[in-house]
Amino acid sequence: MDVDRGPDGPFWWIAPGRTRAFGSQSARRLLDRRSAVMQNLAPLIVFDASRKLPEETRMYYNGAFDRGADVIIIGYGDAGAVTAMTAHDDGSSVLIVEKQAEDRRRPNSRFSGGNFISPNSVDGAVRYMSELYRINDDLYEVDPAVIRTWAEETSHNVDWLRAQGGECLELAQGGEHRHIEGYESITVYKPNMYEHPNGTGNTGWGYGLFKFLTEKVIDRGIEVLYGAAARALLTNAEGDVIGVRVDVGGRELNLRAGKGVVMTCGGFEFNPWMKQNFLRVAPTHFYGNPENTGDGILMAQEVGAELWHMNSCAARLVAHFPQSGYPGGLPVDVWGLEAMAEIKISHEARSHEAKENDVALPVAQVYLPAGTLDVPGVIFTDRFGRRYTNELYRGHTLYYELTNFDSQKLVFPKVPSWWIFDERRRAARGLPPDVYGPAGPLQQIPWSDDNLEEIDKGWILSGDTIEELADKCGMEPAVLKATVDRYNAMCAAGVDDDFDRPPATLVPVDRGPYYAVQLWPGGPNTQGGPRRNAESQIMRADGRPIPGLYSAGEFGSVYGMLYPAGGGNIGECLAFGRLAGRMVAARRA
């Protein structure tokens, strides 16, 4: 069997003696726990175990190695750093291979908010996650054993970080989905190390956490091979992963992993083909590392890995300005609150018990007393100018509202969407948050405090009247005018009859000039990749782990369609980074 991998040439692995028919007992058990759809697809992916495979099809590596270590880690974000620290502390030699050059290394971790989950109750967190991923009594989107491991490992996150010398503050109490049993077991923390370099006075968040972890890797003397793009996983005749092939400036190196390889190389946020074929709506624009192109997913598939959660992402609406020079999305601070003092000191809100009329900020997940809010008038509309959602949206699930397709018009009506606001929001502060994302500490998209430069650039559209603004957005002016008039009337009445927004946020859009920003599906990262088990091992399609191959972080994240709370992915990086580091270090070399 021969598959062309493009520039890397043919590389297809089939372990001798490992192919089997689905009539086997283990395969029946596998099918018993999967959906009917997968049962129907199963015969399409099975080889005839009785057929002898020619020797030349049994691809494995038996050549020399250029160098090696006990543990090789592919990818150097938060998950890679924690994995390296743990494996090193458990007595293994460690080598990190990183695709980016040292002087331009910008993993998703540095773009992120950096908040992380650390549950206050393991059993409560298991109940919460189980409800999020239970399809029926016999079928879960995430293996129950993995859920239990997630809860146990993440519950140690805050103590582990502090034991390493890190600082953090309690940011929010409770999961994002407060009608789900066990939500109260989720606690979210904000890292509080290192001041940001962009003059905002912000401290910590994703930038600070990653800088802290990087210094801990350096302190341990762990070697990092920068500018090393992993090309293939190397296996022996039994199918065990024994090394990695990397490209360093055009030079091919074969690296031996004495104990195993841990893949912490992120998702496929900047691979257009994979996004088009796996995600639920297109286009989807992510903010983060532009070199996250799904390379690791393809490499894991080549050695037999099963994929999961490929159509899932914790996403919402983002702006997209490719003319800025940054190719990804840009998160927006819809209410002008995500980066202001309430959030910068929001650890003080932890003693505030949420009440019926309080307002939960969409992304930060902090409940603020209604009486403390000074919010502008804002609405979201679809491409035609019709309002379609509560703008106090769920920060990690709004994406799924954007996926409904109009089979008559042959369009996704909500792609693109429009953010409509008036002079109050324009004058309040910059539209993107300044603590994370491309306009945050990394300054991939510099942004003015008053948004006037961006109006001049045409990124923010403006009009003296709603009708003029609608015309610039390509909408029927009468449609947007009717939408705004209805919204303003509900503000006057103090009741949102359409989408039940809290009364404290019902501020009319009535102070011109008026503004609009085009918004697209997007967010921080994809979740899909190789399936992992409760020991962080990457799994084959037949339910067996691939010996010597592990994963951590958002590379095959444990999260499926629903996301437990802000800080889920960073919490997973810390938790499964430690787990993968322990597991691979304990393996016999």
Coordinates of C-alpha atoms in Angstrom, one line a residue:
M1 CA 0.0 0.0 0.0
D2 CA 1.5 3.4 -1.0
V3 CA 0.4 6.9 -0.1
D4 CA 2.0 10.1 -1.5
R5 CA 2.6 12.7 1.3
G6 CA 3.6 15.4 -1.2
P7 CA 7.0 16.9 -0.4
D8 CA 7.9 14.2 2.1
G9 CA 7.4 11.4 -0.3
P10 CA 5.6 8.1 0.3
F11 CA 5.3 7.1 3.9
W12 CA 2.6 4.7 5.0
W13 CA 2.9 2.4 8.0
I14 CA 1.1 -0.9 8.4
A15 CA 2.2 -3.0 11.4
P16 CA 2.7 -6.6 10.5
G17 CA 0.2 -8.9 12.2
R18 CA -1.9 -6.0 13.4
T19 CA -4.6 -5.8 10.8
R20 CA -7.8 -7.6 11.8
A21 CA -11.4 -8.1 10.8
F22 CA -14.3 -6.5 12.6
G23 CA -15.6 -9.9 13.5
S24 CA -13.1 -10.2 16.3
Q25 CA -14.2 -10.0 19.9
S26 CA -12.2 -6.8 20.6
A27 CA -13.6 -5.1 17.5
R28 CA -17.1 -6.0 18.5
R29 CA -16.5 -4.3 21.9
L30 CA -15.3 -1.3 20.0
L31 CA -18.4 -1.1 17.9
D32 CA -20.7 -1.6 20.9
R33 CA -19.6 1.7 22.3
R34 CA -19.9 3.7 19.2
S35 CA -22.8 5.3 17.4
A36 CA -24.8 3.7 14.6
V37 CA -23.2 6.0 12.1
M38 CA -19.8 4.7 13.0
Q39 CA -21.1 1.2 12.8
N40 CA -22.2 1.8 9.3
L41 CA -18.9 3.3 8.3
A42 CA -16.8 0.6 10.0
P43 CA -16.7 -1.9 7.1
L44 CA -15.3 0.8 4.9
I45 CA -12.1 1.1 6.9
V46 CA -11.3 -2.6 7.6
F47 CA -8.6 -4.7 6.0
D48 CA -8.9 -8.4 5.4
A49 CA -6.7 -9.9 8.2
S50 CA -6.4 -13.2 6.3
R51 CA -4.5 -11.6 3.4
K52 CA -0.8 -11.7 3.6
L53 CA 0.9 -8.3 3.3
P54 CA 3.9 -8.1 1.0
E55 CA 7.1 -7.3 2.9
E56 CA 7.6 -4.1 1.1
T57 CA 4.3 -2.7 2.5
R58 CA 5.4 -3.1 6.1
M59 CA 6.9 0.3 6.5
Y60 CA 9.1 0.9 9.5
Y61 CA 12.4 2.6 10.3
N62 CA 15.5 0.5 10.9
G63 CA 18.2 3.1 10.0
A64 CA 20.6 5.2 12.0
F65 CA 19.7 8.1 14.2
D66 CA 21.4 11.5 14.2
R67 CA 20.8 12.0 17.9
G68 CA 18.2 11.4 20.6
A69 CA 16.8 11.6 24.1
D70 CA 14.6 9.6 26.4
V71 CA 11.6 11.8 25.6
I72 CA 11.0 13.9 22.5
I73 CA 8.3 16.5 22.7
I74 CA 6.8 18.0 19.4
G75 CA 5.6 21.5 20.0
Y76 CA 6.5 24.1 22.6
G77 CA 3.5 25.8 24.1
D78 CA 2.1 25.5 27.6
A79 CA 1.5 21.7 27.2
G80 CA 4.9 21.1 25.8
A81 CA 6.6 23.1 28.5
V82 CA 4.7 21.3 31.3
T83 CA 5.4 17.9 29.7
A84 CA 9.1 18.6 29.5
M85 CA 9.3 19.9 33.0
T86 CA 7.5 16.8 34.4
A87 CA 9.5 14.2 32.4
H88 CA 12.7 15.9 33.3
D89 CA 11.8 16.0 37.0
D90 CA 11.0 12.3 36.8
G91 CA 14.6 11.5 35.6
S92 CA 14.3 11.5 31.8
S93 CA 16.4 13.3 29.3
V94 CA 14.2 15.6 27.2
L95 CA 14.4 17.2 23.8
I96 CA 11.8 19.6 22.6
V97 CA 11.4 20.1 18.8
E98 CA 9.7 23.4 17.8
K99 CA 8.6 24.4 14.3
Q100 CA 9.0 28.1 14.9
A101 CA 12.3 30.0 15.1
E102 CA 13.3 31.1 18.6
D103 CA 13.0 34.8 17.8
R104 CA 9.5 34.5 16.4
R105 CA 7.9 31.8 18.6
R106 CA 4.3 32.7 19.1
P107 CA 2.4 29.6 20.2
N108 CA -1.3 29.8 20.9
S109 CA -0.4 29.9 24.6
R110 CA 1.0 33.4 24.2
F111 CA -2.1 34.6 22.4
S112 CA -4.5 33.1 25.0
G113 CA -6.2 34.6 28.0
G114 CA -4.1 32.1 30.0
N115 CA -6.9 31.4 32.6
F116 CA -7.1 27.8 33.7
I117 CA -9.6 25.5 35.3
S118 CA -8.9 23.9 38.6
P119 CA -12.0 22.2 40.0
N120 CA -12.9 22.5 43.7
S121 CA -14.6 19.0 43.6
V122 CA -13.4 16.1 41.5
D123 CA -16.7 14.2 41.7
G124 CA -18.7 17.4 40.9
A125 CA -16.4 18.1 37.9
V126 CA -17.0 14.5 36.7
R127 CA -20.8 15.0 36.9
Y128 CA -20.6 18.3 35.1
M129 CA -18.3 16.9 32.3
S130 CA -20.3 13.7 32.0
E131 CA -23.5 15.7 31.4
L132 CA -21.8 17.8 28.8
Y133 CA -20.7 14.8 26.8
R134 CA -23.4 12.2 27.4
I135 CA -25.2 11.3 24.2
N136 CA -27.3 8.6 25.9
D137 CA -26.8 6.2 28.8
D138 CA -24.4 4.0 26.8
L139 CA -22.6 6.5 24.6
Y140 CA -20.4 9.5 25.5
E141 CA -18.6 11.9 23.3
V142 CA -15.6 11.6 25.7
D143 CA -14.6 8.3 27.3
P144 CA -15.8 8.3 31.0
A145 CA -12.4 7.2 32.1
V146 CA -10.8 10.2 30.4
I147 CA -13.4 12.5 32.0
R148 CA -12.4 11.1 35.4
T149 CA -8.7 11.6 34.7
W150 CA -9.4 15.1 33.5
A151 CA -11.2 16.0 36.7
E152 CA -8.5 14.5 38.9
E153 CA -5.6 16.0 37.1
T154 CA -7.1 19.5 36.6
S155 CA -8.0 19.7 40.3
H156 CA -4.2 19.8 41.1
N157 CA -3.5 22.7 38.6
V158 CA -3.6 25.6 41.1
D159 CA -1.5 23.8 43.7
W160 CA 1.0 22.7 41.1
L161 CA 1.5 26.1 39.6
R162 CA 2.0 27.7 43.1
A163 CA 4.4 24.9 44.0
Q164 CA 6.5 25.9 40.9
G165 CA 6.6 29.5 42.2
G166 CA 3.8 30.8 40.1
E167 CA 1.1 33.3 41.2
C168 CA -2.6 33.2 40.4
L169 CA -5.9 34.7 41.5
E170 CA -9.3 33.2 41.5
L171 CA -11.2 34.7 38.6
A172 CA -14.6 33.0 38.4
Q173 CA -16.6 30.4 40.3
G174 CA -18.8 28.0 38.3
G175 CA -18.8 26.5 34.8
E176 CA -20.1 28.2 31.7
H177 CA -23.3 26.2 31.6
R178 CA -25.0 26.9 34.9
H179 CA -28.0 24.7 34.3
I180 CA -25.8 21.6 34.2
E181 CA -25.4 19.6 37.3
G182 CA -22.0 20.0 38.8
Y183 CA -21.3 23.4 37.3
E184 CA -20.5 24.8 40.8
S185 CA -17.4 22.5 41.0
I186 CA -15.6 24.5 38.4
T187 CA -13.2 27.3 39.5
V188 CA -11.2 29.4 37.1
Y189 CA -7.9 31.0 37.9
K190 CA -6.0 33.8 36.3
P191 CA -2.1 33.7 36.2
N192 CA -0.6 36.8 37.7
M193 CA 3.1 36.7 36.7
Y194 CA 5.0 39.2 34.6
E195 CA 3.8 42.6 33.3
H196 CA 2.8 42.8 29.6
P197 CA 5.3 44.6 27.2
N198 CA 2.6 46.7 25.5
G199 CA 2.3 49.4 28.1
T200 CA -1.1 48.5 29.4
G201 CA -0.1 47.7 32.9
N202 CA -1.7 44.3 32.6
T203 CA 0.0 41.4 34.4
G204 CA -0.2 37.7 33.8
W205 CA -2.8 36.2 31.6
G206 CA -1.6 33.9 28.7
Y207 CA 1.5 36.0 28.1
G208 CA 2.7 35.9 31.7
L209 CA 1.9 32.2 32.2
F210 CA 3.9 31.2 29.1
K211 CA 6.8 33.3 30.0
F212 CA 6.8 31.7 33.5
L213 CA 6.8 28.2 32.1
T214 CA 9.5 29.0 29.5
E215 CA 11.8 30.2 32.3
K216 CA 11.2 27.0 34.2
V217 CA 12.2 25.0 31.1
I218 CA 15.3 27.1 30.8
D219 CA 16.1 26.7 34.5
R220 CA 16.1 22.9 34.1
G221 CA 18.5 23.0 31.2
I222 CA 16.1 21.3 28.8
E223 CA 17.2 21.5 25.2
V224 CA 14.9 23.0 22.6
L225 CA 15.6 22.5 18.9
Y226 CA 14.1 25.5 17.2
G227 CA 13.2 25.8 13.5
A228 CA 12.7 22.0 13.5
A229 CA 9.5 21.0 11.6
A230 CA 8.5 17.5 12.4
R231 CA 7.8 15.5 9.2
A232 CA 7.1 11.9 10.3
L233 CA 6.9 9.6 13.3
L234 CA 9.4 6.7 13.1
T235 CA 8.2 3.2 14.1
N236 CA 9.8 -0.1 14.5
A237 CA 8.6 -3.4 13.0
E238 CA 6.1 -3.9 15.9
G239 CA 4.5 -0.5 15.3
D240 CA 6.0 1.2 18.4
V241 CA 6.9 4.8 17.9
I242 CA 10.7 5.1 18.4
G243 CA 11.5 8.5 17.0
V244 CA 10.8 11.6 14.9
R245 CA 12.0 12.8 11.6
V246 CA 12.5 16.6 11.5
D247 CA 13.5 19.2 8.9
V248 CA 15.9 21.8 10.2
G249 CA 16.6 24.4 7.5
G250 CA 16.4 21.8 4.8
R251 CA 18.5 19.2 6.6
E252 CA 16.7 16.0 7.6
L253 CA 17.4 14.6 11.0
N254 CA 16.2 11.3 12.5
L255 CA 15.8 11.7 16.3
R256 CA 15.6 8.6 18.5
A257 CA 13.1 8.7 21.4
G258 CA 14.2 6.1 24.0
K259 CA 11.0 6.1 25.9
G260 CA 8.5 7.8 23.7
V261 CA 7.2 10.9 21.8
V262 CA 4.7 13.3 23.2
M263 CA 2.8 15.4 20.7
T264 CA 1.9 18.9 22.0
C265 CA 1.7 20.6 18.6
G266 CA -1.7 22.2 18.7
G267 CA -4.5 22.1 16.2
F268 CA -5.2 23.0 12.6
E269 CA -6.4 26.6 12.9
F270 CA -4.4 27.8 9.9
N271 CA -5.0 24.8 7.5
P272 CA -7.7 25.9 5.1
W273 CA -8.3 22.4 3.7
M274 CA -8.7 20.8 7.1
K275 CA -11.0 23.6 8.3
Q276 CA -13.2 23.3 5.2
N277 CA -13.5 19.6 5.5
F278 CA -13.8 19.1 9.3
L279 CA -15.5 22.2 10.8
R280 CA -19.2 22.9 10.8
V281 CA -19.2 26.2 9.0
A282 CA -16.8 28.1 6.7
P283 CA -14.9 30.3 6.8
T284 CA -13.7 30.0 10.4
H285 CA -10.9 32.4 11.5
F286 CA -8.8 31.6 14.5
Y287 CA -6.5 33.8 16.4
G288 CA -3.2 32.3 17.5
N289 CA -0.1 30.8 16.0
P290 CA -0.3 31.0 12.1
E291 CA 2.0 27.9 11.9
N292 CA -0.6 25.7 13.5
T293 CA -1.4 23.8 10.3
G294 CA -2.3 20.3 11.5
D295 CA 1.0 18.7 10.7
G296 CA 1.0 16.5 13.8
I297 CA -2.5 15.2 13.0
L298 CA -1.4 14.0 9.6
M299 CA 1.7 12.3 11.2
A300 CA -0.3 10.6 13.8
Q301 CA -2.8 9.3 11.2
E302 CA 0.1 7.8 9.3
V303 CA 0.9 5.5 12.2
G304 CA -2.7 4.5 12.7
A305 CA -4.2 7.1 15.1
E306 CA -7.9 7.4 15.4
L307 CA -9.3 11.0 15.3
W308 CA -11.9 12.6 17.5
H309 CA -13.6 16.0 18.0
M310 CA -12.5 17.2 14.6
N311 CA -15.7 19.2 14.1
S312 CA -15.5 20.9 17.5
C313 CA -14.1 24.2 18.5
A314 CA -14.8 26.6 21.4
A315 CA -15.6 29.6 19.3
R316 CA -17.8 32.6 18.8
L317 CA -17.7 35.7 16.5
V318 CA -14.4 37.4 15.7
A319 CA -13.3 40.2 13.3
H320 CA -10.9 39.5 10.5
F321 CA -8.6 42.0 8.9
P322 CA -6.1 40.3 6.6
Q323 CA -5.0 43.7 5.3
S324 CA -3.4 44.1 8.8
G325 CA -0.8 41.5 7.9
Y326 CA -2.1 39.0 10.4
P327 CA -3.9 36.2 8.7
G328 CA -6.2 35.1 11.6
G329 CA -9.2 36.3 13.5
L330 CA -9.4 39.1 16.1
P331 CA -11.5 38.8 19.2
V332 CA -13.7 41.7 20.0
D333 CA -14.7 43.2 23.3
V334 CA -18.3 43.7 22.4
W335 CA -19.3 45.5 25.6
G336 CA -16.1 47.4 26.4
L337 CA -15.9 45.5 29.6
E338 CA -13.6 42.5 29.0
A339 CA -10.4 44.5 29.4
M340 CA -11.5 47.2 31.8
A341 CA -10.9 47.5 35.5
E342 CA -13.7 45.2 36.5
I343 CA -11.8 42.4 34.8
K344 CA -8.3 43.4 35.6
I345 CA -9.2 43.1 39.2
S346 CA -12.0 40.7 38.8
H347 CA -10.6 38.3 41.4
E348 CA -12.4 40.5 43.8
A349 CA -15.7 39.3 42.2
R350 CA -15.1 35.8 43.6
S351 CA -16.9 36.8 46.8
H352 CA -19.9 38.1 44.8
E353 CA -22.7 35.5 44.7
A354 CA -24.5 35.8 41.3
K355 CA -28.1 37.1 41.6
E356 CA -30.9 36.9 39.1
N357 CA -30.3 40.2 37.4
D358 CA -26.5 40.1 37.4
V359 CA -24.7 40.0 34.1
A360 CA -22.2 37.4 33.1
L361 CA -19.6 38.7 30.7
P362 CA -19.4 36.4 27.7
V363 CA -15.8 35.4 27.6
A364 CA -14.4 36.3 31.0
Q365 CA -17.3 34.5 32.7
V366 CA -17.4 36.9 35.6
Y367 CA -20.8 37.9 37.0
L368 CA -21.1 41.6 37.7
P369 CA -23.8 43.3 39.7
A370 CA -26.3 45.0 37.4
G371 CA -26.0 48.3 39.1
T372 CA -22.3 48.6 38.5
L373 CA -22.6 48.4 34.7
D374 CA -22.2 51.3 32.3
V375 CA -22.7 49.6 28.9
P376 CA -23.2 50.8 25.4
G377 CA -26.0 49.9 23.0
V378 CA -24.9 47.0 20.8
I379 CA -26.6 44.3 18.7
F380 CA -25.6 41.5 16.4
T381 CA -27.3 41.0 13.0
D382 CA -27.1 38.5 10.3
R383 CA -25.8 39.4 6.8
F384 CA -29.3 40.8 6.0
G385 CA -29.6 43.1 9.0
R386 CA -31.8 41.0 11.3
R387 CA -30.9 40.5 14.9
Y388 CA -30.6 36.8 15.8
T389 CA -29.2 36.2 19.3
N390 CA -28.6 37.4 22.8
E391 CA -25.5 39.5 22.6
L392 CA -24.5 38.3 26.1
Y393 CA -23.6 35.1 24.4
R394 CA -22.0 31.9 25.7
G395 CA -18.4 32.7 24.9
H396 CA -17.5 29.2 23.7
T397 CA -20.7 28.0 22.0
L398 CA -22.0 30.9 20.0
Y399 CA -20.2 29.4 17.1
Y400 CA -22.8 26.7 16.7
E401 CA -25.6 29.3 16.2
L402 CA -23.8 30.3 13.1
T403 CA -24.0 27.0 11.3
N404 CA -27.6 27.0 10.1
F405 CA -27.7 26.9 6.3
D406 CA -30.5 28.4 4.2
S407 CA -31.2 25.7 1.6
Q408 CA -33.3 28.1 -0.4
K409 CA -30.8 31.0 -0.7
L410 CA -27.8 28.6 -0.5
V411 CA -26.0 30.7 2.1
F412 CA -25.2 30.7 5.8
P413 CA -27.3 33.8 6.8
K414 CA -25.1 34.5 9.8
V415 CA -21.8 34.3 7.9
P416 CA -20.8 37.0 8.0
S417 CA -22.6 38.7 10.9
W418 CA -22.4 42.4 11.8
W419 CA -21.7 44.1 15.1
I420 CA -23.8 47.3 15.2
F421 CA -23.1 50.0 17.8
D422 CA -23.2 53.7 18.3
E423 CA -20.9 56.5 19.4
R424 CA -20.9 55.3 23.1
R425 CA -19.0 52.1 22.3
R426 CA -16.7 53.8 19.8
A427 CA -15.5 56.4 22.3
A428 CA -15.3 54.0 25.3
R429 CA -12.1 52.1 24.4
G430 CA -10.4 50.0 21.7
L431 CA -12.7 47.4 20.2
P432 CA -10.4 44.3 20.8
P433 CA -9.3 43.2 24.2
D434 CA -5.8 44.2 25.2
V435 CA -5.0 41.3 27.5
Y436 CA -5.0 38.5 24.9
G437 CA -5.3 37.9 21.1
P438 CA -3.5 39.6 18.3
A439 CA -4.1 43.1 19.7
G440 CA -2.9 42.0 23.1
P441 CA 0.7 41.9 24.4
L442 CA 2.1 40.4 21.2
Q443 CA 0.8 43.4 19.1
Q444 CA 0.3 41.4 15.9
I445 CA -2.5 44.0 15.2
P446 CA -1.8 47.3 16.9
W447 CA -5.0 49.1 17.7
S448 CA -5.8 52.7 18.7
D449 CA -7.5 53.5 22.0
D450 CA -10.3 55.5 20.4
N451 CA -10.8 53.4 17.2
L452 CA -10.4 56.4 14.9
E453 CA -7.4 55.0 13.0
E454 CA -9.4 51.8 12.2
I455 CA -12.3 53.9 11.0
D456 CA -9.9 55.7 8.6
K457 CA -8.6 52.3 7.4
G458 CA -12.1 51.1 6.6
W459 CA -12.1 48.3 9.2
I460 CA -14.9 50.0 11.1
L461 CA -17.7 51.2 8.9
S462 CA -19.6 54.3 9.9
G463 CA -22.7 56.3 8.9
D464 CA -24.6 59.3 10.2
T465 CA -27.8 57.4 10.0
I466 CA -28.7 53.7 10.4
E467 CA -29.8 53.7 6.7
E468 CA -26.4 55.1 5.6
L469 CA -24.6 52.4 7.6
A470 CA -26.8 49.7 6.2
D471 CA -26.0 50.7 2.7
K472 CA -22.3 50.5 3.4
C473 CA -22.8 47.0 4.9
G474 CA -24.6 45.8 1.7
M475 CA -27.9 45.5 3.6
E476 CA -31.4 46.7 2.7
P477 CA -31.6 50.0 4.7
A478 CA -35.2 49.4 5.6
V479 CA -34.4 46.0 7.1
L480 CA -31.6 47.2 9.5
K481 CA -33.6 50.3 10.4
A482 CA -36.6 48.1 11.4
T483 CA -34.2 45.9 13.4
V484 CA -32.7 48.9 15.3
D485 CA -36.1 50.5 15.9
R486 CA -37.5 47.3 17.4
Y487 CA -34.5 46.9 19.6
N488 CA -34.7 50.5 20.8
A489 CA -38.4 50.1 21.6
M490 CA -37.7 47.0 23.7
C491 CA -35.0 49.0 25.5
A492 CA -37.6 51.7 26.3
A493 CA -39.9 49.0 27.7
G494 CA -37.1 47.3 29.6
V495 CA -37.8 43.9 28.2
D496 CA -36.1 42.0 25.4
D497 CA -39.0 40.0 24.0
D498 CA -36.8 38.5 21.3
F499 CA -33.8 37.1 23.1
D500 CA -34.2 37.8 26.8
R501 CA -31.2 40.0 27.4
P502 CA -30.9 41.3 31.0
P503 CA -32.7 44.7 31.5
A504 CA -29.4 46.3 32.7
T505 CA -27.9 45.8 29.2
L506 CA -30.8 47.2 27.3
V507 CA -29.3 50.4 26.2
P508 CA -30.6 51.8 22.8
V509 CA -28.5 52.2 19.7
D510 CA -29.5 55.9 19.3
R511 CA -26.4 58.1 19.6
G512 CA -24.9 58.7 16.2
P513 CA -22.7 58.3 14.3
Y514 CA -23.4 54.6 14.0
Y515 CA -20.8 51.9 13.4
A516 CA -20.5 48.4 12.1
V517 CA -17.8 45.7 12.1
Q518 CA -18.1 42.5 10.1
L519 CA -17.8 39.4 12.2
W520 CA -17.0 35.8 11.3
P521 CA -17.0 32.4 13.0
G522 CA -13.8 32.0 15.0
G523 CA -12.0 31.7 18.3
P524 CA -8.8 30.6 19.9
N525 CA -8.3 27.0 18.6
T526 CA -9.7 23.8 17.2
Q527 CA -10.2 20.8 19.5
G528 CA -9.8 17.9 17.1
G529 CA -6.9 15.5 16.7
P530 CA -5.8 12.0 17.7
R531 CA -7.9 10.4 20.4
R532 CA -6.2 9.9 23.7
N533 CA -6.9 7.6 26.6
A534 CA -6.8 8.1 30.4
E535 CA -3.1 7.7 30.4
S536 CA -2.5 10.3 27.6
Q537 CA -1.6 7.6 25.1
I538 CA -2.7 8.2 21.5
M539 CA -5.2 5.5 20.3
R540 CA -5.6 3.4 17.2
A541 CA -8.9 2.9 15.6
D542 CA -9.2 -0.6 17.0
G543 CA -9.1 0.7 20.6
R544 CA -5.5 -0.1 21.4
P545 CA -2.9 2.6 22.3
I546 CA 0.1 3.2 20.0
P547 CA 3.1 2.2 22.0
G548 CA 5.5 5.1 22.7
L549 CA 3.1 7.9 21.5
Y550 CA 1.4 10.4 23.8
S551 CA -0.4 13.7 23.6
A552 CA -1.3 16.7 25.7
G553 CA -3.1 20.1 25.2
E554 CA -5.4 20.9 22.4
F555 CA -3.8 18.4 20.1
G556 CA -6.7 15.9 20.2
S557 CA -8.3 17.8 23.1
V558 CA -10.6 16.0 25.5
Y559 CA -13.2 18.6 24.8
G560 CA -15.9 17.8 22.3
M561 CA -18.8 20.0 21.1
L562 CA -19.3 21.8 24.5
Y563 CA -16.6 23.6 26.5
P564 CA -16.8 23.5 30.2
A565 CA -15.6 27.0 31.0
G566 CA -13.1 29.7 30.1
G567 CA -9.7 28.3 30.9
G568 CA -10.6 24.8 29.7
N569 CA -7.8 24.5 27.2
I570 CA -5.0 25.9 29.4
G571 CA -6.2 23.8 32.3
E572 CA -6.0 20.8 30.0
C573 CA -2.4 21.8 28.9
L574 CA -1.3 21.9 32.5
A575 CA -3.1 18.7 33.6
F576 CA -2.3 16.4 30.6
G577 CA 1.1 17.9 30.2
R578 CA 1.9 16.6 33.7
L579 CA 0.2 13.3 33.0
A580 CA 1.9 12.7 29.7
G581 CA 5.2 13.6 31.2
R582 CA 4.8 11.1 34.0
M583 CA 3.6 8.3 31.8
V584 CA 6.3 8.6 29.2
A585 CA 9.0 9.0 31.8
A586 CA 7.9 5.8 33.5
R587 CA 8.1 3.8 30.3
R588 CA 11.1 1.5 29.9
A589 CA 13.7 2.8 27.5

